[in-house]
Coordinates of C-alpha atoms and ligand atoms in Angstrom, one line a residue:
M1 CA -22.8 -141.2 203.7
N2 CA -25.2 -138.6 202.4
S3 CA -27.3 -137.3 205.2
F4 CA -25.2 -135.7 207.9
D5 CA -25.4 -137.1 211.4
V6 CA -24.2 -134.2 213.5
E7 CA -24.3 -136.1 216.8
K8 CA -22.2 -138.9 215.2
F9 CA -19.8 -136.3 213.9
R10 CA -19.6 -134.5 217.2
Q11 CA -19.0 -137.6 219.2
Q12 CA -15.6 -138.0 217.5
F13 CA -14.4 -134.9 219.3
P14 CA -13.5 -135.6 222.9
L15 CA -12.9 -132.1 224.0
L16 CA -16.5 -131.1 223.1
G17 CA -17.7 -133.5 225.8
N18 CA -21.3 -134.3 226.2
N19 CA -23.0 -131.1 227.3
S20 CA -25.1 -131.1 224.2
Q21 CA -27.9 -132.8 226.1
S22 CA -28.1 -130.1 228.8
I23 CA -27.9 -127.4 226.1
K24 CA -30.6 -129.2 224.1
R25 CA -32.8 -129.1 227.2
H26 CA -32.2 -125.4 227.7
A27 CA -33.1 -124.7 224.2
H28 CA -36.2 -126.8 224.2
E29 CA -37.6 -126.1 227.7
Q30 CA -36.9 -122.4 228.0
T31 CA -38.9 -122.5 231.2
N32 CA -36.5 -120.0 232.7
P33 CA -34.6 -118.1 230.0
T34 CA -32.3 -116.5 232.5
Q35 CA -31.0 -119.8 233.7
E36 CA -27.6 -120.6 232.4
V37 CA -26.5 -124.1 231.7
S38 CA -23.9 -125.1 234.3
N39 CA -20.6 -126.4 232.7
A40 CA -21.8 -125.6 229.3
F41 CA -19.1 -125.4 226.7
V42 CA -19.9 -124.0 223.3
Y43 CA -17.0 -123.6 220.9
L44 CA -17.7 -121.0 218.3
D45 CA -14.1 -120.0 217.5
N46 CA -13.5 -122.4 214.7
G47 CA -12.1 -119.8 212.4
A48 CA -9.1 -119.6 214.7
T49 CA -8.7 -123.4 214.9
T50 CA -11.1 -126.3 215.0
Q51 CA -11.2 -129.1 217.7
K52 CA -9.6 -132.4 216.8
P53 CA -11.3 -135.7 216.3
N54 CA -10.2 -139.0 217.9
C55 CA -8.6 -140.3 214.6
V56 CA -6.3 -137.2 214.6
I57 CA -5.4 -137.6 218.4
D58 CA -5.0 -141.4 218.1
S59 CA -2.8 -141.0 215.0
H60 CA -0.3 -138.8 217.0
Q61 CA -0.2 -141.3 219.9
T62 CA 0.2 -144.3 217.5
F63 CA 3.0 -142.7 215.7
Y64 CA 5.0 -142.0 218.8
Q65 CA 4.2 -145.3 220.4
E66 CA 4.6 -147.5 217.4
Y67 CA 6.8 -146.1 214.6
N68 CA 8.5 -142.9 215.6
A69 CA 11.5 -142.4 213.3
N70 CA 12.9 -139.7 211.1
V71 CA 11.7 -139.7 207.5
H72 CA 13.8 -140.2 204.3
R73 CA 17.0 -140.8 206.2
A74 CA 17.6 -144.3 207.4
S75 CA 17.4 -147.8 206.0
H76 CA 15.8 -149.3 209.0
V77 CA 12.2 -150.6 209.1
L78 CA 10.8 -147.9 211.5
S79 CA 12.1 -145.1 209.2
A80 CA 10.6 -146.8 206.2
K81 CA 7.2 -147.1 207.9
A82 CA 7.2 -143.4 209.0
T83 CA 8.4 -142.4 205.5
A84 CA 5.6 -144.3 203.8
A85 CA 3.0 -142.8 206.1
F86 CA 4.5 -139.3 205.6
E87 CA 4.5 -139.6 201.9
Q88 CA 1.0 -141.2 201.8
A89 CA -0.3 -138.1 203.5
R90 CA 1.3 -136.0 200.8
D91 CA -0.6 -138.1 198.3
N92 CA -3.8 -137.6 200.2
V93 CA -3.5 -133.8 200.2
K94 CA -2.7 -134.0 196.5
D95 CA -6.0 -135.8 195.8
Y96 CA -7.9 -133.7 198.3
I97 CA -7.2 -130.4 196.3
N98 CA -6.7 -132.2 193.0
A99 CA -3.1 -131.2 192.3
K100 CA -1.3 -132.9 189.4
S101 CA 1.5 -134.3 191.3
I102 CA 2.9 -134.8 194.7
K103 CA 5.8 -132.6 193.7
E104 CA 3.5 -129.7 193.9
I105 CA 2.6 -130.3 197.6
I106 CA 5.2 -128.7 200.0
W107 CA 4.8 -129.3 203.7
T108 CA 5.0 -126.0 205.8
K109 CA 4.1 -125.2 209.3
G110 CA 1.1 -123.3 208.3
A111 CA -0.4 -120.9 205.7
T112 CA 1.7 -118.2 207.2
E113 CA 5.0 -120.0 206.4
G114 CA 3.7 -120.6 202.9
F115 CA 3.3 -116.8 202.2
N116 CA 6.8 -116.2 203.6
L117 CA 8.2 -118.9 201.4
I118 CA 6.9 -117.4 198.2
A119 CA 7.7 -113.9 199.3
N120 CA 11.3 -114.8 200.0
T121 CA 12.0 -116.9 197.0
L122 CA 10.0 -116.4 193.8
A123 CA 8.6 -113.0 194.5
H124 CA 12.0 -111.7 195.6
H125 CA 13.4 -112.5 192.2
I126 CA 10.7 -111.4 189.9
L127 CA 10.1 -107.9 191.3
S128 CA 11.8 -104.8 190.0
P129 CA 11.2 -101.3 191.3
G130 CA 7.8 -99.9 190.4
D131 CA 6.3 -103.3 189.9
E132 CA 3.0 -103.9 191.5
I133 CA 1.5 -106.5 194.1
I134 CA -2.3 -106.5 194.4
I135 CA -3.9 -107.6 197.6
S136 CA -7.3 -107.1 198.9
V137 CA -8.2 -105.0 201.9
S138 CA -9.8 -108.0 203.6
E139 CA -6.7 -110.1 203.8
H140 CA -5.3 -111.8 207.0
H141 CA -2.1 -110.2 208.2
A142 CA -0.3 -113.3 207.0
N143 CA -1.2 -112.3 203.5
I144 CA -0.3 -108.7 204.0
V145 CA 2.9 -108.3 206.1
P146 CA 5.2 -110.6 203.9
W147 CA 4.3 -108.4 200.9
Q148 CA 4.9 -105.2 202.8
L149 CA 8.4 -106.3 203.7
L150 CA 9.1 -107.5 200.2
A151 CA 7.8 -104.3 198.7
K152 CA 10.1 -102.4 200.9
Q153 CA 13.1 -104.5 199.9
S154 CA 12.3 -104.4 196.2
S155 CA 10.8 -101.0 195.9
A156 CA 7.6 -102.5 194.5
I157 CA 4.2 -101.0 195.1
I158 CA 1.3 -102.5 196.9
K159 CA -2.1 -101.8 195.4
V160 CA -5.1 -102.5 197.6
L161 CA -8.5 -103.8 196.3
G162 CA -11.7 -102.9 198.0
L163 CA -14.9 -104.9 198.5
D164 CA -18.4 -104.7 197.1
E165 CA -21.4 -104.3 199.2
D166 CA -21.7 -108.0 200.0
G167 CA -18.1 -108.0 201.3
R168 CA -16.6 -109.8 198.4
I169 CA -13.6 -108.5 196.5
D170 CA -14.8 -105.8 194.1
L171 CA -14.1 -107.1 190.5
N172 CA -14.7 -103.7 188.9
G173 CA -12.0 -102.2 191.1
F174 CA -9.7 -105.2 190.3
E175 CA -10.1 -104.4 186.6
K176 CA -9.1 -100.8 187.2
L177 CA -6.2 -101.8 189.3
I178 CA -4.6 -104.5 187.2
N179 CA -2.1 -103.6 184.4
N180 CA 1.1 -104.7 182.8
K181 CA 3.1 -103.8 186.0
T182 CA 1.1 -106.1 188.1
K183 CA 3.4 -109.0 189.0
I184 CA 1.6 -110.6 191.9
V185 CA -2.1 -110.9 192.8
C186 CA -2.8 -112.5 196.2
C187 CA -6.1 -112.8 197.9
A188 CA -8.1 -115.2 200.2
Q189 CA -10.7 -117.4 198.7
V190 CA -12.8 -116.7 201.9
S191 CA -12.2 -113.7 204.2
N192 CA -11.7 -114.9 207.9
V193 CA -13.9 -112.1 209.0
L194 CA -16.7 -111.7 206.5
G195 CA -17.1 -115.3 205.5
K196 CA -17.7 -114.5 201.9
V197 CA -16.3 -116.5 199.0
N198 CA -14.4 -114.1 196.7
P199 CA -14.7 -114.4 192.9
I200 CA -11.3 -115.9 192.7
E201 CA -11.8 -117.6 189.3
A202 CA -12.3 -114.2 187.6
I203 CA -9.4 -112.8 189.5
I204 CA -7.1 -115.6 188.5
A205 CA -8.1 -115.4 184.8
Q206 CA -7.5 -111.6 184.7
A207 CA -4.2 -111.9 186.5
K208 CA -3.0 -114.5 184.0
A209 CA -4.0 -112.3 181.2
V210 CA -1.3 -109.8 182.3
G211 CA 1.1 -112.6 183.3
A212 CA 0.8 -112.0 187.0
I213 CA 1.4 -114.8 189.6
T214 CA -1.7 -115.7 191.6
I215 CA -1.5 -116.7 195.3
I216 CA -4.7 -117.8 196.9
D217 CA -5.1 -118.1 200.7
G218 CA -7.3 -121.1 201.3
A219 CA -7.0 -121.1 205.1
Q220 CA -10.7 -120.5 205.7
A221 CA -11.9 -122.4 202.6
V222 CA -10.6 -125.9 202.8
A223 CA -12.6 -127.1 205.8
H224 CA -15.9 -126.0 204.3
F225 CA -16.0 -126.9 200.7
P226 CA -14.0 -128.9 198.1
V227 CA -11.1 -127.2 196.4
D228 CA -9.8 -128.0 193.0
V229 CA -6.5 -126.2 192.3
Q230 CA -6.4 -127.4 188.7
A231 CA -9.8 -126.0 187.9
L232 CA -9.0 -122.7 189.7
D233 CA -5.7 -122.6 187.8
C234 CA -4.0 -120.5 190.5
D235 CA -0.3 -120.6 190.7
F236 CA -0.1 -121.1 194.5
Y237 CA -2.7 -122.2 197.0
L238 CA -2.0 -122.2 200.8
F239 CA -3.7 -123.5 203.9
S240 CA -3.2 -124.9 207.4
A241 CA -4.3 -128.3 208.7
H242 CA -5.4 -127.0 212.0
K243 CA -8.5 -125.2 210.6
M244 CA -9.8 -128.3 209.1
Y245 CA -9.7 -130.7 212.1
G246 CA -6.0 -131.4 211.7
P247 CA -3.1 -130.7 214.0
T248 CA -1.4 -127.4 214.5
G249 CA 2.1 -126.8 213.0
V250 CA 1.3 -128.4 209.6
G251 CA 0.4 -126.5 206.5
V252 CA 0.4 -126.9 202.7
L253 CA 1.9 -124.9 200.0
Y254 CA 0.6 -126.0 196.7
G255 CA 2.5 -124.6 193.7
K256 CA 2.5 -125.3 190.0
Q257 CA 5.4 -127.6 189.4
A258 CA 7.1 -125.4 186.7
L259 CA 7.0 -122.4 189.0
L260 CA 8.4 -124.4 192.0
E261 CA 11.2 -125.8 189.8
S262 CA 12.2 -122.3 188.9
M263 CA 12.4 -121.0 192.4
P264 CA 15.3 -121.1 194.6
P265 CA 15.1 -122.8 198.0
Y266 CA 13.7 -121.0 201.0
Q267 CA 15.4 -122.5 204.0
A268 CA 18.7 -124.5 203.7
G269 CA 19.8 -127.6 205.6
G270 CA 19.3 -131.2 205.6
E271 CA 16.9 -133.0 203.4
M272 CA 16.7 -130.3 200.8
I273 CA 20.0 -131.2 199.1
K274 CA 21.4 -133.9 196.8
K275 CA 25.0 -133.1 197.2
V276 CA 27.0 -130.8 199.4
S277 CA 30.7 -130.2 199.0
F278 CA 33.2 -127.5 199.7
N279 CA 34.7 -128.0 196.3
Q280 CA 31.6 -127.9 194.0
P281 CA 28.3 -126.0 194.2
T282 CA 25.7 -127.7 196.4
I283 CA 23.0 -129.5 194.4
F284 CA 19.5 -129.2 195.7
A285 CA 17.1 -132.0 196.0
D286 CA 14.2 -132.4 193.6
L287 CA 10.7 -131.3 194.3
P288 CA 9.0 -131.3 196.8
F289 CA 12.0 -131.9 199.2
K290 CA 13.9 -128.8 197.8
F291 CA 11.7 -126.8 200.1
E292 CA 11.6 -128.9 203.0
A293 CA 14.7 -128.3 205.0
G294 CA 15.1 -130.0 208.3
T295 CA 13.0 -132.5 210.2
P296 CA 9.4 -131.9 209.5
N297 CA 6.4 -132.3 211.8
I298 CA 6.1 -136.0 210.9
A299 CA 3.5 -136.9 213.4
G300 CA 1.5 -133.9 212.4
V301 CA 1.6 -134.6 208.7
I302 CA 0.5 -138.2 209.2
A303 CA -2.3 -137.1 211.6
F304 CA -3.3 -134.5 209.0
A305 CA -4.0 -137.3 206.5
Q306 CA -6.5 -138.7 209.1
A307 CA -8.2 -135.3 209.2
I308 CA -8.6 -135.4 205.5
Q309 CA -9.9 -139.0 205.6
F310 CA -12.4 -137.9 208.3
I311 CA -13.8 -135.1 206.3
K312 CA -14.1 -137.4 203.3
Q313 CA -15.9 -140.0 205.4
F314 CA -18.7 -137.6 206.4
S315 CA -18.6 -136.0 202.9
H316 CA -18.2 -132.4 202.0
S317 CA -21.6 -132.0 200.6
A318 CA -23.3 -133.2 203.7
I319 CA -21.0 -131.1 205.9
M320 CA -21.9 -128.0 203.7
K321 CA -25.6 -128.7 204.0
H322 CA -25.4 -128.9 207.7
E323 CA -23.2 -125.7 207.8
G324 CA -25.7 -124.0 205.5
V325 CA -28.5 -124.5 208.1
L326 CA -26.3 -123.2 210.9
I327 CA -25.5 -120.1 208.9
Q328 CA -29.2 -119.4 208.1
H329 CA -30.3 -120.0 211.7
C330 CA -27.6 -117.9 213.3
S331 CA -27.8 -115.0 210.9
R332 CA -31.6 -114.9 211.2
A333 CA -31.5 -115.0 215.0
L334 CA -28.8 -112.4 215.2
A335 CA -30.6 -110.1 212.7
Q336 CA -33.8 -110.2 214.9
M337 CA -31.9 -108.9 218.0
P338 CA -31.8 -105.2 218.6
N339 CA -28.6 -103.3 218.3
I340 CA -26.7 -105.8 216.3
N341 CA -24.7 -104.4 213.4
F342 CA -23.5 -106.3 210.4
F343 CA -21.1 -104.7 208.0
V344 CA -21.9 -106.2 204.6
N345 CA -25.1 -107.3 202.9
N346 CA -26.5 -110.9 202.9
V347 CA -25.5 -113.9 204.9
P348 CA -22.0 -115.4 204.7
D349 CA -21.1 -118.4 202.5
I350 CA -19.1 -120.2 205.3
P351 CA -20.2 -120.2 208.9
V352 CA -18.4 -117.2 210.0
L353 CA -20.4 -114.2 211.2
A354 CA -19.0 -110.8 212.1
F355 CA -21.0 -108.2 213.9
T356 CA -20.8 -105.6 216.6
V357 CA -23.4 -104.8 219.4
E358 CA -24.2 -101.1 219.7
G359 CA -23.5 -99.7 223.1
H360 CA -21.3 -102.7 224.1
H361 CA -17.5 -103.1 223.8
N362 CA -16.8 -106.3 221.8
H363 CA -14.4 -107.5 224.5
D364 CA -17.1 -107.2 227.1
I365 CA -19.6 -109.3 225.1
A366 CA -17.0 -112.0 224.4
S367 CA -15.9 -112.2 228.0
A368 CA -19.6 -112.2 229.2
L369 CA -20.3 -115.1 226.8
D370 CA -17.2 -116.8 228.0
S371 CA -18.7 -116.8 231.5
F372 CA -21.6 -118.7 230.1
G373 CA -19.2 -121.2 228.6
I374 CA -19.4 -119.8 225.1
A375 CA -16.1 -119.3 223.2
I376 CA -16.3 -116.6 220.4
R377 CA -13.7 -114.2 219.2
S378 CA -13.4 -110.4 219.6
G379 CA -10.9 -108.0 218.2
H380 CA -9.3 -107.3 214.9
H381 CA -9.0 -111.0 213.7
C382 CA -5.6 -110.3 212.2
A383 CA -7.4 -108.2 209.7
M384 CA -6.6 -104.6 210.9
P385 CA -6.7 -103.0 207.5
L386 CA -10.2 -104.5 207.1
M387 CA -11.3 -103.0 210.4
E388 CA -10.0 -99.6 209.2
Y389 CA -11.8 -100.0 205.9
L390 CA -15.1 -100.8 207.8
S391 CA -14.4 -98.0 210.3
L392 CA -14.3 -100.5 213.2
S393 CA -12.0 -100.7 216.1
G394 CA -12.7 -104.4 216.1
C395 CA -15.8 -106.7 216.1
L396 CA -17.1 -110.0 217.3
R397 CA -16.8 -113.1 215.3
V398 CA -18.8 -116.3 215.6
S399 CA -17.2 -119.1 213.5
M400 CA -18.9 -122.4 213.4
A401 CA -17.9 -126.0 212.4
A402 CA -19.7 -129.0 211.4
Y403 CA -20.0 -130.3 215.0
N404 CA -21.9 -127.3 216.1
T405 CA -25.7 -127.7 216.6
I406 CA -28.8 -125.6 216.3
E407 CA -29.3 -126.0 220.1
E408 CA -25.9 -124.5 220.6
I409 CA -26.7 -121.5 218.4
D410 CA -30.0 -121.0 220.4
Y411 CA -28.0 -121.1 223.7
F412 CA -25.5 -118.6 222.4
I413 CA -28.4 -116.3 221.2
A414 CA -30.2 -116.6 224.5
C415 CA -27.2 -115.7 226.4
L416 CA -26.2 -112.8 224.2
E417 CA -29.7 -111.5 224.5
K418 CA -29.4 -111.8 228.3
I419 CA -26.1 -109.9 228.3
I420 CA -27.4 -107.1 225.9
T421 CA -30.7 -106.5 227.8
G422 CA -29.0 -106.9 231.2
V423 CA -31.7 -109.5 232.2
D424 CA -29.4 -111.0 235.0
R425 CA -31.0 -110.5 238.3
N426 CA -27.9 -110.8 240.3
I427 CA -26.3 -108.0 238.4
V428 CA -29.2 -105.6 239.0
V429 CA -29.5 -106.5 242.7
N430 CA -25.6 -106.2 243.3
D431 CA -25.6 -103.0 241.3
V432 CA -27.1 -101.2 244.3
S433 CA -24.4 -102.5 246.6
A434 CA -21.7 -101.6 244.1
K435 CA -23.0 -98.1 244.2
K436 CA -22.9 -98.0 247.9
N437 CA -19.3 -99.4 247.8
L438 CA -18.3 -96.7 245.4
Q439 CA -19.6 -94.0 247.8
Q440 CA -17.3 -95.3 250.5
R441 CA -14.4 -94.6 248.3
R442 CA -11.8 -96.5 250.4
Q443 CA -8.7 -97.5 248.3
L444 CA -8.9 -101.3 247.8
N445 CA -5.9 -103.5 248.4
S446 CA -5.1 -106.9 247.4
D447 CA -6.3 -108.4 250.6
D448 CA -9.8 -106.8 250.2
I449 CA -9.9 -108.3 246.6
I450 CA -8.9 -111.7 247.9
K451 CA -11.6 -111.6 250.5
Q452 CA -14.1 -110.6 248.0
F453 CA -13.2 -113.4 245.5
I454 CA -12.1 -116.3 247.7
H455 CA -15.7 -117.7 248.2
I456 CA -16.9 -117.2 244.7
A457 CA -17.3 -120.4 242.7
G458 CA -17.2 -120.6 239.0
W459 CA -16.1 -118.3 236.1
H460 CA -19.6 -117.0 235.6
N461 CA -19.9 -115.7 239.1
R462 CA -16.3 -114.4 239.1
H463 CA -16.9 -112.7 235.8
R464 CA -20.0 -111.0 237.3
E465 CA -17.9 -109.7 240.2
I466 CA -15.3 -108.3 237.9
M467 CA -18.0 -106.4 236.0
L468 CA -19.3 -105.0 239.3
L469 CA -15.7 -104.0 240.2
S470 CA -15.5 -102.0 237.0
K471 CA -17.8 -99.5 238.4
K472 CA -15.3 -98.8 241.1
L473 CA -12.6 -97.5 238.7
R474 CA -12.2 -93.8 238.7
R475 CA -12.3 -92.9 235.0
L476 CA -9.3 -91.0 233.4
T477 CA -10.0 -87.6 231.8
N478 CA -9.7 -87.4 228.1
S479 CA -6.4 -85.5 228.4
D480 CA -5.0 -88.3 230.6
R481 CA -5.8 -90.8 227.9
S482 CA -2.8 -89.8 225.9
E483 CA -0.8 -91.8 223.4
Q484 CA 1.9 -92.0 226.0
A485 CA -0.5 -93.5 228.6
L486 CA -1.7 -96.1 226.1
I487 CA -0.9 -99.7 226.9
H488 CA 0.1 -101.7 223.8
G489 CA -0.8 -105.4 223.8
C490 CA -4.5 -105.1 224.7
E491 CA -7.1 -105.5 222.0
S492 CA -9.2 -103.0 223.8
L493 CA -7.9 -99.5 224.5
A494 CA -6.3 -99.2 228.0
W495 CA -4.3 -96.3 229.6
L496 CA -2.1 -96.2 232.7
V497 CA -0.9 -93.1 234.4
A498 CA 1.6 -93.4 237.2
T499 CA 2.6 -90.8 240.0
Q500 CA 5.0 -91.2 242.8
D501 CA 4.9 -89.1 246.1
E502 CA 7.8 -87.7 248.2
D503 CA 8.0 -91.0 250.1
K504 CA 8.6 -92.8 246.8
I505 CA 5.1 -94.4 247.0
F506 CA 3.5 -95.2 243.6
Y507 CA -0.1 -94.4 242.7
F508 CA -1.7 -95.6 239.6
Q509 CA -4.7 -94.5 237.7
A510 CA -6.0 -96.6 234.8
D511 CA -8.9 -96.8 232.4
S512 CA -10.2 -98.8 229.4
D513 CA -13.0 -98.6 226.9
A514 CA -13.9 -102.2 227.9
R515 CA -15.9 -102.8 231.0
I516 CA -14.3 -106.1 231.7
I517 CA -10.9 -104.6 231.5
R518 CA -11.9 -101.7 233.9
G519 CA -12.8 -104.5 236.4
L520 CA -9.5 -106.3 236.0
L521 CA -7.7 -103.0 236.3
V522 CA -9.4 -102.5 239.8
I523 CA -7.9 -105.8 240.7
V524 CA -4.5 -105.1 239.3
L525 CA -4.3 -101.6 240.7
A526 CA -5.3 -103.0 244.2
A527 CA -2.1 -105.0 244.1
F528 CA 0.2 -102.2 243.2
N529 CA -1.3 -99.0 244.4
G530 CA 0.4 -97.3 247.6
K531 CA 3.6 -99.4 247.3
T532 CA 7.2 -98.8 246.8
A533 CA 9.1 -99.9 243.7
G534 CA 10.6 -102.8 245.6
Q535 CA 7.2 -104.0 246.8
I536 CA 5.8 -103.8 243.3
Q537 CA 8.8 -105.7 241.8
N538 CA 8.4 -108.4 244.5
F539 CA 4.6 -108.7 244.4
D540 CA 3.7 -112.1 243.0
I541 CA 1.0 -111.3 240.5
E542 CA 0.6 -114.9 239.4
E543 CA -0.1 -116.2 242.8
Y544 CA -2.6 -113.3 243.5
F545 CA -4.5 -114.1 240.2
A546 CA -4.4 -117.8 241.1
T547 CA -5.8 -117.2 244.5
L548 CA -8.5 -115.2 242.9
G549 CA -9.3 -118.0 240.4
L550 CA -8.5 -115.7 237.5
M551 CA -5.2 -117.2 236.3
Q552 CA -6.8 -117.4 232.7
Q553 CA -7.0 -113.6 232.7
L554 CA -3.1 -113.3 233.0
S555 CA -2.5 -115.5 229.9
P556 CA -0.2 -113.9 227.5
S557 CA -2.9 -114.2 224.8
R558 CA -3.4 -110.8 223.4
G559 CA -7.1 -111.0 224.2
N560 CA -7.5 -108.9 227.4
G561 CA -3.9 -107.6 227.9
V562 CA -3.9 -107.8 231.7
L563 CA -0.3 -109.1 231.4
A564 CA 0.6 -106.1 229.3
I565 CA -0.8 -103.8 232.0
V566 CA 1.2 -105.6 234.8
E567 CA 4.3 -105.5 232.6
K568 CA 3.9 -101.8 232.1
I569 CA 3.6 -101.1 235.9
K570 CA 6.6 -103.3 236.5
A571 CA 8.6 -101.6 233.7
L572 CA 7.6 -98.1 235.0
T573 CA 8.9 -98.9 238.4
L574 CA 11.9 -100.9 237.5
T575 CA 14.5 -98.0 237.6
E576 CA 13.6 -97.0 241.1
Ligands
LIG601 N1 -5.2 -116.7 206.3 C1 -6.4 -116.7 206.8 C2 -7.6 -116.2 206.1 C3 -6.5 -117.1 208.1 O1 -7.8 -117.2 208.7 C4 -5.4 -117.5 208.8 C5 -5.5 -118.0 210.3 N2 -6.4 -117.3 211.1 C6 -4.2 -117.4 208.2 C7 -4.1 -117.0 206.9 C8 -2.9 -117.9 208.9 O2 -3.0 -119.2 209.3 P1 -1.8 -119.8 210.2 O3 -1.9 -119.0 211.5 O4 -2.4 -121.1 210.5 O5 -0.6 -119.8 209.5

């Protein structure tokens, strides 16, 4: 199949539903640009994980319904069938990345586990004090923290590579950093924030010239373009199935056979041994099983093979072409909007766009878009050193997949424009009443909040109400926003100050740099202010948020941190 039929591709994803028609109408008619599409769902957080096609979902179900058995262990028919499918999947991955042998394909639970495996086996044994590990500043934490731990244990030194103006690893800088002490070079083929393909061929060649091991993070690459590990000639290549339409909990560590042979096992247990005895040394299994202790994610691995088949069926070149159109369209539309900041030159190579909106907190933009049914990501994207390098506290990231459409991008842009310019009549009208309420200055309690929310239908309207509530929060002074008052666990900044009067009643003041969090703080403080420690401990916050229709805001996801705020209030009052 050469030309890419996006509708046909998209139809394979049940979660995406069929709202593309209404989004299409919105994009084409534009009779009322302030009219949001009811029940819209536009998923633009594919860099975090992609949605799953029917073949992957069905594969899971078929495995558990028809041939669930453990692999490599039994002589019965079911186990033989499961083992055959499991090993066939390994073969499919081998072909997909053009590895030489299935011995070079190790199943992990994701890219993260792959880094930890290498750091704790090979790397641990080759590093001496003073040896150097080179990583780039744009790496995901999964390709930073294992090396930091390792460097500490082995007294090795981490050297950090900067970026050029396009946001790619700076090759000139690399030439200056690399030397005979360099033992390991690890970098991503594509940054999960900047979406630029790094010059890894040159990096690998130069690393080889000094005898350093090369480890390539392919997590963001494999879904978007073909990868050939033999052509790259890297020592290791790692990725996760869930970012390429496959299941979560499955990843691949590719390693050159000779290196894998030389490495000690990572985890120990069943499956990774040939012989265990108390009288003789334990003999480990051959590759790849030496690195696969315990029962693997059998259903996931088999379903992953379906995801690979699915990508192949639609063809990488056709997918790339469609994604190229999405990149151009989205980049151009964003660039034409006022107050949008990009951090590097030129458009990205994969459909991942990072930006900030001047005058707006990232979290406010992301949650406002969420109220229009659009899922994008805000925060540090597990790349805090990159944020520091770019002098950002965080940013927004739109990451597209091959099922996204031009109409979805237009809808996203129209909603973003509406949020930025404040063209939302209800917000303007209600603004006046919010000001009046503010003047009344009566302390809100949880019943007031419930009365206010109980009749509001839909997340879009509730979101609007939260934004109005944000105006009622009395802001903290700069001196109150101390390190001590800072609440950890929020991606935006949030502070909490508690006081207690002579009757042992607690009063809280809080603040945040994100408007949405300020609104949510009003809701949380209404539940706890003016109460004793006992009343605070006994208050059922989940029931309260469920009644308000805001349960999703209490999720332990690090996104908005409301849970962290509640936990801090409960912890502060626990000793009373
Ligand atoms: N590297 C990159 C570039 C990533 O984007 C991610 C996931 N966001 C990871 C590594 C870690 O992948 P996983 O969480 O699936 O282990």
